[in-house]
Amino acid sequence: MRVLYVVGTRPNFVKTAPVIAAMRDRLPEGRHAIVHTGQHYDRLMSEVFLEELGVPAPDHMLEVGSGTHAQQTARTMERLEPVIEAERPDLIVVPGDVNSTLAAVLTAVKMELPVAHVESGLRSFDMTMPEEVNRIVADRFSSHLFLHSEDAIGNLRAEGVGQERMHFVGNTMIDTLVALEDRIAATGAAAQLGLSPGSYLLVTLHRPALVDGPLLGETVHHLSHLTQGMPVVFPVHPRTRKMMEALPDWSAPEGLHLTEPFGYLDFLSLVTDARAVLTDSGGIQEETTYLGVPCFTLRANTERPVTVTLGTNTLLGLEPSAIAEIPAFLANRPADRPPPPPLWDGQAAERIADILAPPDPEMLTA
Ligand code: UD1
């Protein structure tokens, strides 16, 4: 069997690493080729992740870089097609909902190749979010849909997807977290920054709806107020950095600890030891739910409602002034840590491999 894995952004690497490992283990004689589209290209957004997660060096680098949605998608399609022609895969595996995902699915389906979509069925019901369009297209044209939460089953059924394409396998992002838990614990990133575990707010913000307009300045203003009550650490995504530096009269507010993005191990160590996390990321809503760390999501909606109903996530709305309410929320929240959602147990990639490369029955009886 020949499998092609197409990844392009920071969260893609985290979601796909355990799938590649499980499939290589299952099919040691198979061809497992990795394509890195290059949507994320800074060392701190890309190489560091591949190294820490133990992903083999990509076989193909497409180097598409940044651009408009059309440019990024078109460049990926154009450069991926000859790679698929050369590799002749039996299956293409794509994770998540980024532009690399969309481009890979469209290229593959036009070449009449089957696609497995990891993290299928998430819906924010907000078509102004670029990822929502990407998710819908990816699910419409993929042959294997791997779901990580029960909400996804209802979403896909409502779109008329047949049961035979859906597989509720659990969360591969949590597989990575479980696999690296000991190394994350040994990192001690908070202490290295001079912070006491359990004392600080960790912030990540990068979505266009928040950072590409006037809300970014308001958010920084409210965060700087919050620093009077607790330390605030904010590793800044390159998109956010660019927008911050374009703000009129920009200077970093005193007390707000702005840093470069962290690698996976340091970042998850900071999440584990945080008093709370403020984010607009999807994956971080999931990681905090698994770890039982309070999460505040600065968005109008979430495609991950299970983190709100079962987990620790509070949706603040797309409303920077709500940041001021975080201390009161923290003071009033129950002390109990809720259990993680079903199948967020570190075994999702094995379940995916069970479906894509079922064990040989003769081997089982031998
Ligand atoms: C992308 C995904 C988003 C995901 C996020 C994770 C889409 C539509 N968006 O958003 O769903 O949550 O990745 O981080 O696919 N840049 C750099 N260096 C890099 C990458 C980006 O400087 O390595 C800067 C560039 O200025 C670029 C901007 O960030 O224009 C945005 O990058 P882009 O890949 O378009 O989207 P993200 O905001 O990273």
Short mmCIF file of C-alpha atoms and ligand atoms in Angstrom, two decimals:
data_model
loop_
_atom_site.label_atom_id
_atom_site.label_comp_id
_atom_site.label_asym_id
_atom_site.label_seq_id
_atom_site.Cartn_x
_atom_site.Cartn_y
_atom_site.Cartn_z
CA MET A 1 0.00 0.00 0.00
CA ARG A 2 1.23 3.47 -0.87
CA VAL A 3 0.06 6.31 1.38
CA LEU A 4 0.63 10.04 0.96
CA TYR A 5 0.22 12.31 4.01
CA VAL A 6 -0.28 16.00 3.21
CA VAL A 7 0.48 18.50 5.99
CA GLY A 8 1.17 22.21 5.96
CA THR A 9 0.61 24.01 9.26
CA ARG A 10 1.57 23.75 12.90
CA PRO A 11 -1.63 22.00 14.10
CA ASN A 12 -1.51 19.61 11.10
CA PHE A 13 1.79 18.17 12.33
CA VAL A 14 0.37 17.49 15.81
CA LYS A 15 -2.74 15.76 14.38
CA THR A 16 -0.91 13.66 11.79
CA ALA A 17 2.24 12.53 13.65
CA PRO A 18 0.51 9.63 15.49
CA VAL A 19 -1.32 8.54 12.32
CA ILE A 20 1.92 8.31 10.36
CA ALA A 21 3.54 6.37 13.21
CA ALA A 22 0.63 3.91 13.52
CA MET A 23 0.43 3.35 9.76
CA ARG A 24 4.20 2.80 9.40
CA ASP A 25 4.02 0.33 12.22
CA ARG A 26 1.11 -1.50 10.62
CA LEU A 27 2.53 -1.45 7.08
CA PRO A 28 6.33 -1.54 7.38
CA GLU A 29 6.67 -2.62 3.75
CA GLY A 30 4.36 0.12 2.50
CA ARG A 31 5.36 3.47 1.05
CA HIS A 32 4.63 6.32 3.49
CA ALA A 33 5.42 9.60 1.77
CA ILE A 34 5.04 12.93 3.55
CA VAL A 35 4.27 16.13 1.66
CA HIS A 36 4.86 19.43 3.50
CA THR A 37 3.02 22.16 1.61
CA GLY A 38 5.02 24.92 3.31
CA GLN A 39 1.94 26.92 4.34
CA HIS A 40 3.83 27.38 7.63
CA TYR A 41 7.53 27.86 7.00
CA ASP A 42 9.12 29.70 9.95
CA ARG A 43 11.31 27.33 11.94
CA LEU A 44 9.23 27.93 15.08
CA MET A 45 5.99 27.17 13.21
CA SER A 46 7.24 24.11 11.35
CA GLU A 47 10.63 22.33 11.75
CA VAL A 48 10.60 22.49 15.55
CA PHE A 49 7.29 20.62 15.54
CA LEU A 50 8.40 17.94 13.11
CA GLU A 51 11.55 17.33 15.17
CA GLU A 52 9.84 17.22 18.56
CA LEU A 53 6.98 15.04 17.33
CA GLY A 54 9.37 12.58 15.67
CA VAL A 55 7.85 13.04 12.21
CA PRO A 56 10.30 11.81 9.54
CA ALA A 57 11.71 14.50 7.23
CA PRO A 58 9.13 15.27 4.54
CA ASP A 59 9.71 13.57 1.19
CA HIS A 60 8.33 16.55 -0.72
CA MET A 61 8.47 20.25 0.19
CA LEU A 62 6.07 22.36 -1.86
CA GLU A 63 7.16 25.71 -0.38
CA VAL A 64 3.86 27.47 -1.13
CA GLY A 65 4.32 30.05 1.67
CA SER A 66 1.85 32.84 2.44
CA GLY A 67 -0.60 34.60 0.16
CA THR A 68 -4.29 35.14 -0.38
CA HIS A 69 -6.55 32.14 0.05
CA ALA A 70 -6.76 31.64 -3.70
CA GLN A 71 -3.00 31.95 -4.16
CA GLN A 72 -2.18 29.56 -1.33
CA THR A 73 -4.77 27.00 -2.44
CA ALA A 74 -3.92 27.24 -6.14
CA ARG A 75 -0.16 27.02 -5.57
CA THR A 76 -0.63 23.94 -3.39
CA MET A 77 -2.82 22.23 -5.99
CA GLU A 78 -0.43 23.02 -8.82
CA ARG A 79 2.61 21.72 -6.94
CA LEU A 80 0.89 18.70 -5.39
CA GLU A 81 -0.47 17.25 -8.63
CA PRO A 82 2.95 16.20 -10.05
CA VAL A 83 3.92 14.75 -6.66
CA ILE A 84 0.79 12.59 -6.68
CA GLU A 85 1.53 11.57 -10.26
CA ALA A 86 5.04 10.47 -9.24
CA GLU A 87 4.08 8.79 -5.96
CA ARG A 88 0.96 6.99 -7.32
CA PRO A 89 -0.57 6.63 -3.83
CA ASP A 90 -3.46 4.28 -3.06
CA LEU A 91 -4.66 6.71 -0.40
CA ILE A 92 -4.13 10.34 0.64
CA VAL A 93 -4.39 11.29 4.32
CA VAL A 94 -5.17 14.90 5.25
CA PRO A 95 -5.85 16.44 8.68
CA GLY A 96 -7.86 19.41 9.88
CA ASP A 97 -9.29 22.40 8.06
CA VAL A 98 -6.54 24.65 6.77
CA ASN A 99 -5.98 25.80 3.19
CA SER A 100 -3.48 22.95 2.66
CA THR A 101 -6.26 20.50 3.55
CA LEU A 102 -8.68 22.02 1.07
CA ALA A 103 -6.10 22.05 -1.72
CA ALA A 104 -5.02 18.45 -1.11
CA VAL A 105 -8.60 17.14 -1.10
CA LEU A 106 -9.52 18.97 -4.32
CA THR A 107 -6.37 17.78 -6.08
CA ALA A 108 -6.87 14.18 -5.00
CA VAL A 109 -10.56 13.95 -5.84
CA LYS A 110 -9.95 15.30 -9.35
CA MET A 111 -7.37 12.54 -9.77
CA GLU A 112 -10.00 10.03 -8.58
CA LEU A 113 -7.99 9.04 -5.51
CA PRO A 114 -9.50 8.14 -2.14
CA VAL A 115 -8.91 10.59 0.72
CA ALA A 116 -8.97 9.96 4.46
CA HIS A 117 -9.89 13.11 6.42
CA VAL A 118 -8.69 13.19 10.02
CA GLU A 119 -10.80 15.45 12.30
CA SER A 120 -13.89 15.32 10.17
CA GLY A 121 -17.38 16.66 10.92
CA LEU A 122 -16.53 19.79 12.92
CA ARG A 123 -18.82 22.72 12.15
CA SER A 124 -18.93 26.28 13.47
CA PHE A 125 -21.88 27.14 11.14
CA ASP A 126 -20.01 30.35 10.37
CA MET A 127 -19.20 30.60 6.66
CA THR A 128 -17.11 33.74 7.20
CA MET A 129 -14.51 31.48 8.83
CA PRO A 130 -12.15 30.22 6.10
CA GLU A 131 -11.79 26.90 7.95
CA GLU A 132 -15.56 26.22 7.80
CA VAL A 133 -15.49 26.23 3.99
CA ASN A 134 -12.40 24.01 4.04
CA ARG A 135 -14.04 21.50 6.41
CA ILE A 136 -17.22 21.21 4.36
CA VAL A 137 -15.34 20.62 1.12
CA ALA A 138 -12.93 18.15 2.76
CA ASP A 139 -15.81 16.12 4.20
CA ARG A 140 -17.86 16.23 1.00
CA PHE A 141 -15.08 14.66 -1.08
CA SER A 142 -13.26 12.36 1.35
CA SER A 143 -13.97 8.66 1.32
CA HIS A 144 -12.97 7.96 4.94
CA LEU A 145 -14.18 10.44 7.55
CA PHE A 146 -12.45 10.09 10.93
CA LEU A 147 -14.45 11.78 13.69
CA HIS A 148 -13.17 12.83 17.08
CA SER A 149 -16.39 13.71 18.86
CA GLU A 150 -20.01 12.65 18.93
CA ASP A 151 -21.15 16.14 17.82
CA ALA A 152 -19.51 15.43 14.45
CA ILE A 153 -21.81 12.45 13.83
CA GLY A 154 -24.91 14.69 14.01
CA ASN A 155 -23.30 17.37 11.83
CA LEU A 156 -22.44 14.91 9.07
CA ARG A 157 -25.80 13.13 9.23
CA ALA A 158 -27.52 16.51 8.82
CA GLU A 159 -25.52 16.96 5.58
CA GLY A 160 -26.70 13.57 4.34
CA VAL A 161 -23.40 11.71 4.82
CA GLY A 162 -23.89 7.95 4.93
CA GLN A 163 -22.89 5.99 8.01
CA GLU A 164 -20.49 3.83 5.96
CA ARG A 165 -18.09 6.75 5.45
CA MET A 166 -18.03 7.81 9.14
CA HIS A 167 -15.69 6.38 11.77
CA PHE A 168 -15.76 7.74 15.32
CA VAL A 169 -12.16 7.06 16.34
CA GLY A 170 -11.23 9.77 18.87
CA ASN A 171 -8.75 12.62 18.84
CA THR A 172 -5.29 12.22 17.32
CA MET A 173 -4.15 15.57 18.77
CA ILE A 174 -4.71 14.03 22.20
CA ASP A 175 -2.74 10.93 21.09
CA THR A 176 0.29 13.21 20.66
CA LEU A 177 -0.26 14.78 24.05
CA VAL A 178 -0.57 11.40 25.76
CA ALA A 179 2.51 10.03 23.97
CA LEU A 180 4.65 13.01 25.01
CA GLU A 181 3.19 13.63 28.49
CA ASP A 182 6.41 12.68 30.32
CA ARG A 183 8.62 14.84 28.11
CA ILE A 184 6.17 17.73 28.47
CA ALA A 185 6.24 17.39 32.28
CA ALA A 186 10.07 17.34 32.26
CA THR A 187 10.24 20.60 30.29
CA GLY A 188 9.35 23.00 33.12
CA ALA A 189 8.80 25.91 30.73
CA ALA A 190 6.99 28.08 33.32
CA ALA A 191 9.93 28.00 35.73
CA GLN A 192 12.29 28.91 32.89
CA LEU A 193 10.20 32.05 32.33
CA GLY A 194 10.28 32.81 36.06
CA LEU A 195 6.58 31.95 36.51
CA SER A 196 5.01 29.86 39.30
CA PRO A 197 2.85 26.98 38.08
CA GLY A 198 -0.86 27.76 38.51
CA SER A 199 -0.33 31.52 38.61
CA TYR A 200 -0.50 32.88 35.06
CA LEU A 201 -2.81 33.35 32.08
CA LEU A 202 -1.46 31.93 28.80
CA VAL A 203 -2.76 33.68 25.66
CA THR A 204 -2.78 32.65 21.97
CA LEU A 205 -4.71 34.61 19.34
CA HIS A 206 -4.37 34.42 15.57
CA ARG A 207 -7.75 34.26 13.81
CA PRO A 208 -8.42 36.92 11.17
CA ALA A 209 -11.79 37.84 12.78
CA LEU A 210 -9.90 38.94 15.89
CA VAL A 211 -6.44 40.04 14.81
CA ASP A 212 -6.97 41.51 11.33
CA GLY A 213 -9.03 44.49 12.55
CA PRO A 214 -9.66 46.91 15.42
CA LEU A 215 -10.42 44.13 17.95
CA LEU A 216 -6.70 43.36 18.28
CA GLY A 217 -5.89 46.76 19.85
CA GLU A 218 -8.87 46.41 22.24
CA THR A 219 -7.74 42.91 23.20
CA VAL A 220 -4.21 44.05 24.03
CA HIS A 221 -5.68 46.91 26.08
CA HIS A 222 -7.83 44.53 28.17
CA LEU A 223 -4.98 42.06 28.58
CA SER A 224 -2.70 44.78 29.89
CA HIS A 225 -5.34 45.59 32.58
CA LEU A 226 -5.47 41.94 33.57
CA THR A 227 -1.70 41.90 34.24
CA GLN A 228 -2.39 43.87 37.44
CA GLY A 229 -3.97 40.71 38.91
CA MET A 230 -1.98 37.88 37.30
CA PRO A 231 1.02 37.43 34.98
CA VAL A 232 -0.02 37.19 31.32
CA VAL A 233 2.19 35.29 28.83
CA PHE A 234 1.37 35.75 25.15
CA PRO A 235 3.40 33.78 22.55
CA VAL A 236 2.60 35.72 19.41
CA HIS A 237 1.69 33.95 16.13
CA PRO A 238 3.43 35.57 13.12
CA ARG A 239 0.12 36.76 11.68
CA THR A 240 -0.73 38.49 14.98
CA ARG A 241 2.78 39.95 15.27
CA LYS A 242 2.44 41.50 11.81
CA MET A 243 -0.93 43.02 12.70
CA MET A 244 0.26 44.27 16.12
CA GLU A 245 3.22 46.02 14.60
CA ALA A 246 0.87 47.73 12.13
CA LEU A 247 -1.28 49.20 14.93
CA PRO A 248 -0.98 52.99 15.20
CA ASP A 249 1.57 53.95 17.88
CA TRP A 250 2.23 50.31 18.72
CA SER A 251 4.40 49.54 21.71
CA ALA A 252 4.15 46.42 23.86
CA PRO A 253 2.29 47.28 27.09
CA GLU A 254 4.30 46.97 30.26
CA GLY A 255 3.54 43.79 32.20
CA LEU A 256 2.35 41.86 29.13
CA HIS A 257 4.89 39.15 28.46
CA LEU A 258 5.01 38.87 24.64
CA THR A 259 7.20 36.05 23.32
CA GLU A 260 8.02 34.25 20.09
CA PRO A 261 5.92 31.10 19.41
CA PHE A 262 7.05 28.10 21.49
CA GLY A 263 7.79 24.59 20.29
CA TYR A 264 5.29 21.85 21.08
CA LEU A 265 6.85 20.58 24.33
CA ASP A 266 7.41 24.02 25.88
CA PHE A 267 3.97 25.21 24.83
CA LEU A 268 2.13 22.19 26.24
CA SER A 269 4.19 22.51 29.43
CA LEU A 270 2.99 26.13 29.71
CA VAL A 271 -0.62 25.03 29.10
CA THR A 272 -0.39 22.28 31.74
CA ASP A 273 0.89 24.71 34.39
CA ALA A 274 -1.34 27.68 33.51
CA ARG A 275 -3.99 29.09 35.85
CA ALA A 276 -6.06 29.51 32.68
CA VAL A 277 -5.70 29.88 28.93
CA LEU A 278 -7.25 32.53 26.66
CA THR A 279 -7.35 31.50 23.01
CA ASP A 280 -9.09 31.57 19.65
CA SER A 281 -7.43 28.32 18.53
CA GLY A 282 -9.42 25.15 17.97
CA GLY A 283 -6.77 22.67 19.08
CA ILE A 284 -6.03 24.48 22.33
CA GLN A 285 -9.70 24.25 23.33
CA GLU A 286 -9.23 20.47 23.06
CA GLU A 287 -5.87 20.21 24.80
CA THR A 288 -7.10 22.27 27.79
CA THR A 289 -10.21 20.09 28.00
CA TYR A 290 -8.08 16.96 28.16
CA LEU A 291 -5.73 18.52 30.74
CA GLY A 292 -8.54 20.04 32.85
CA VAL A 293 -7.12 23.57 32.51
CA PRO A 294 -9.73 26.38 32.37
CA CYS A 295 -9.97 27.77 28.85
CA PHE A 296 -11.60 31.02 27.69
CA THR A 297 -12.32 31.24 23.99
CA LEU A 298 -12.45 34.69 22.45
CA ARG A 299 -14.77 33.77 19.60
CA ALA A 300 -18.45 34.03 18.77
CA ASN A 301 -18.74 30.29 18.24
CA THR A 302 -16.85 27.04 18.45
CA GLU A 303 -16.81 24.02 16.14
CA ARG A 304 -15.81 22.03 19.24
CA PRO A 305 -18.93 22.26 21.47
CA VAL A 306 -17.87 19.14 23.38
CA THR A 307 -15.17 21.27 25.05
CA VAL A 308 -17.91 23.53 26.42
CA THR A 309 -20.45 20.87 27.42
CA LEU A 310 -18.07 18.25 28.83
CA GLY A 311 -14.87 20.16 29.32
CA THR A 312 -13.53 23.33 30.79
CA ASN A 313 -14.07 25.78 27.95
CA THR A 314 -16.00 29.08 28.32
CA LEU A 315 -17.03 30.90 25.15
CA LEU A 316 -16.48 34.63 25.81
CA GLY A 317 -17.80 35.82 22.43
CA LEU A 318 -15.83 37.93 19.98
CA GLU A 319 -15.76 40.56 22.67
CA PRO A 320 -12.42 41.76 24.09
CA SER A 321 -14.14 43.51 27.04
CA ALA A 322 -15.15 40.03 28.32
CA ILE A 323 -11.46 39.47 29.19
CA ALA A 324 -12.09 41.56 32.32
CA GLU A 325 -14.49 38.87 33.56
CA ILE A 326 -11.88 36.07 33.59
CA PRO A 327 -10.87 36.50 37.27
CA ALA A 328 -14.54 36.28 38.38
CA PHE A 329 -15.11 33.18 36.22
CA LEU A 330 -12.04 31.55 37.76
CA ALA A 331 -13.13 32.39 41.31
CA ASN A 332 -16.55 30.80 40.75
CA ARG A 333 -15.75 27.68 38.77
CA PRO A 334 -16.12 24.21 40.30
CA ALA A 335 -12.91 22.60 41.51
CA ASP A 336 -13.71 19.21 39.94
CA ARG A 337 -11.83 18.24 36.79
CA PRO A 338 -14.31 16.78 34.31
CA PRO A 339 -13.37 13.53 32.53
CA PRO A 340 -12.13 13.89 28.93
CA PRO A 341 -14.62 13.30 26.11
CA PRO A 342 -15.10 9.69 24.94
CA LEU A 343 -12.16 8.21 22.99
CA TRP A 344 -9.78 11.07 23.81
CA ASP A 345 -7.51 8.39 25.22
CA GLY A 346 -4.30 8.28 23.19
CA GLN A 347 -5.48 5.45 20.90
CA ALA A 348 -7.25 7.30 18.07
CA ALA A 349 -4.47 6.74 15.50
CA GLU A 350 -4.48 3.00 16.25
CA ARG A 351 -8.22 2.96 15.50
CA ILE A 352 -7.57 4.80 12.24
CA ALA A 353 -4.91 2.24 11.31
CA ASP A 354 -7.36 -0.57 12.20
CA ILE A 355 -9.67 0.79 9.51
CA LEU A 356 -7.16 1.81 6.84
CA ALA A 357 -4.84 -1.18 7.28
CA PRO A 358 -6.77 -3.89 9.11
CA PRO A 359 -4.60 -6.60 10.63
CA ASP A 360 -4.24 -9.65 8.39
CA PRO A 361 -6.71 -12.29 9.76
CA GLU A 362 -4.17 -15.05 8.99
CA MET A 363 -1.58 -13.29 11.16
CA LEU A 364 -4.09 -13.04 14.01
CA THR A 365 -4.85 -16.77 13.96
CA ALA A 366 -1.21 -17.83 13.41
C1 UD1 B 1 -3.52 28.97 9.48
C2 UD1 B 1 -4.90 28.34 9.25
C3 UD1 B 1 -5.67 28.32 10.56
C4 UD1 B 1 -4.86 27.64 11.65
C5 UD1 B 1 -3.50 28.31 11.77
C6 UD1 B 1 -2.64 27.64 12.80
C7 UD1 B 1 -5.96 28.65 7.05
C8 UD1 B 1 -7.00 29.40 6.32
N1 UD1 B 1 -5.70 29.11 8.29
O1 UD1 B 1 -3.72 30.32 9.87
O2 UD1 B 1 -6.88 27.60 10.38
O3 UD1 B 1 -5.57 27.74 12.87
O4 UD1 B 1 -2.83 28.26 10.50
O5 UD1 B 1 -1.52 28.41 13.10
O6 UD1 B 1 -5.40 27.73 6.53
N2 UD1 B 1 3.28 33.59 8.66
C9 UD1 B 1 4.63 33.66 8.93
N3 UD1 B 1 5.33 32.50 9.06
C10 UD1 B 1 4.74 31.28 8.91
C11 UD1 B 1 3.36 31.22 8.61
C12 UD1 B 1 2.65 32.38 8.50
O7 UD1 B 1 5.18 34.74 9.09
O8 UD1 B 1 5.45 30.27 9.05
C13 UD1 B 1 2.49 34.85 8.60
C14 UD1 B 1 2.43 35.48 7.24
O9 UD1 B 1 2.42 36.85 7.42
C15 UD1 B 1 1.09 35.02 6.71
C16 UD1 B 1 0.25 34.98 7.97
O10 UD1 B 1 1.16 34.58 8.98
O11 UD1 B 1 0.60 35.87 5.74
C17 UD1 B 1 -0.91 34.06 7.92
O12 UD1 B 1 -0.50 32.72 7.57
P1 UD1 B 1 -1.55 31.72 6.90
O13 UD1 B 1 -0.90 30.41 6.64
O14 UD1 B 1 -2.24 32.38 5.78
O15 UD1 B 1 -2.67 31.52 8.00
P2 UD1 B 1 -2.58 31.41 9.60
O16 UD1 B 1 -3.06 32.68 10.18
O17 UD1 B 1 -1.25 30.87 10.04
#
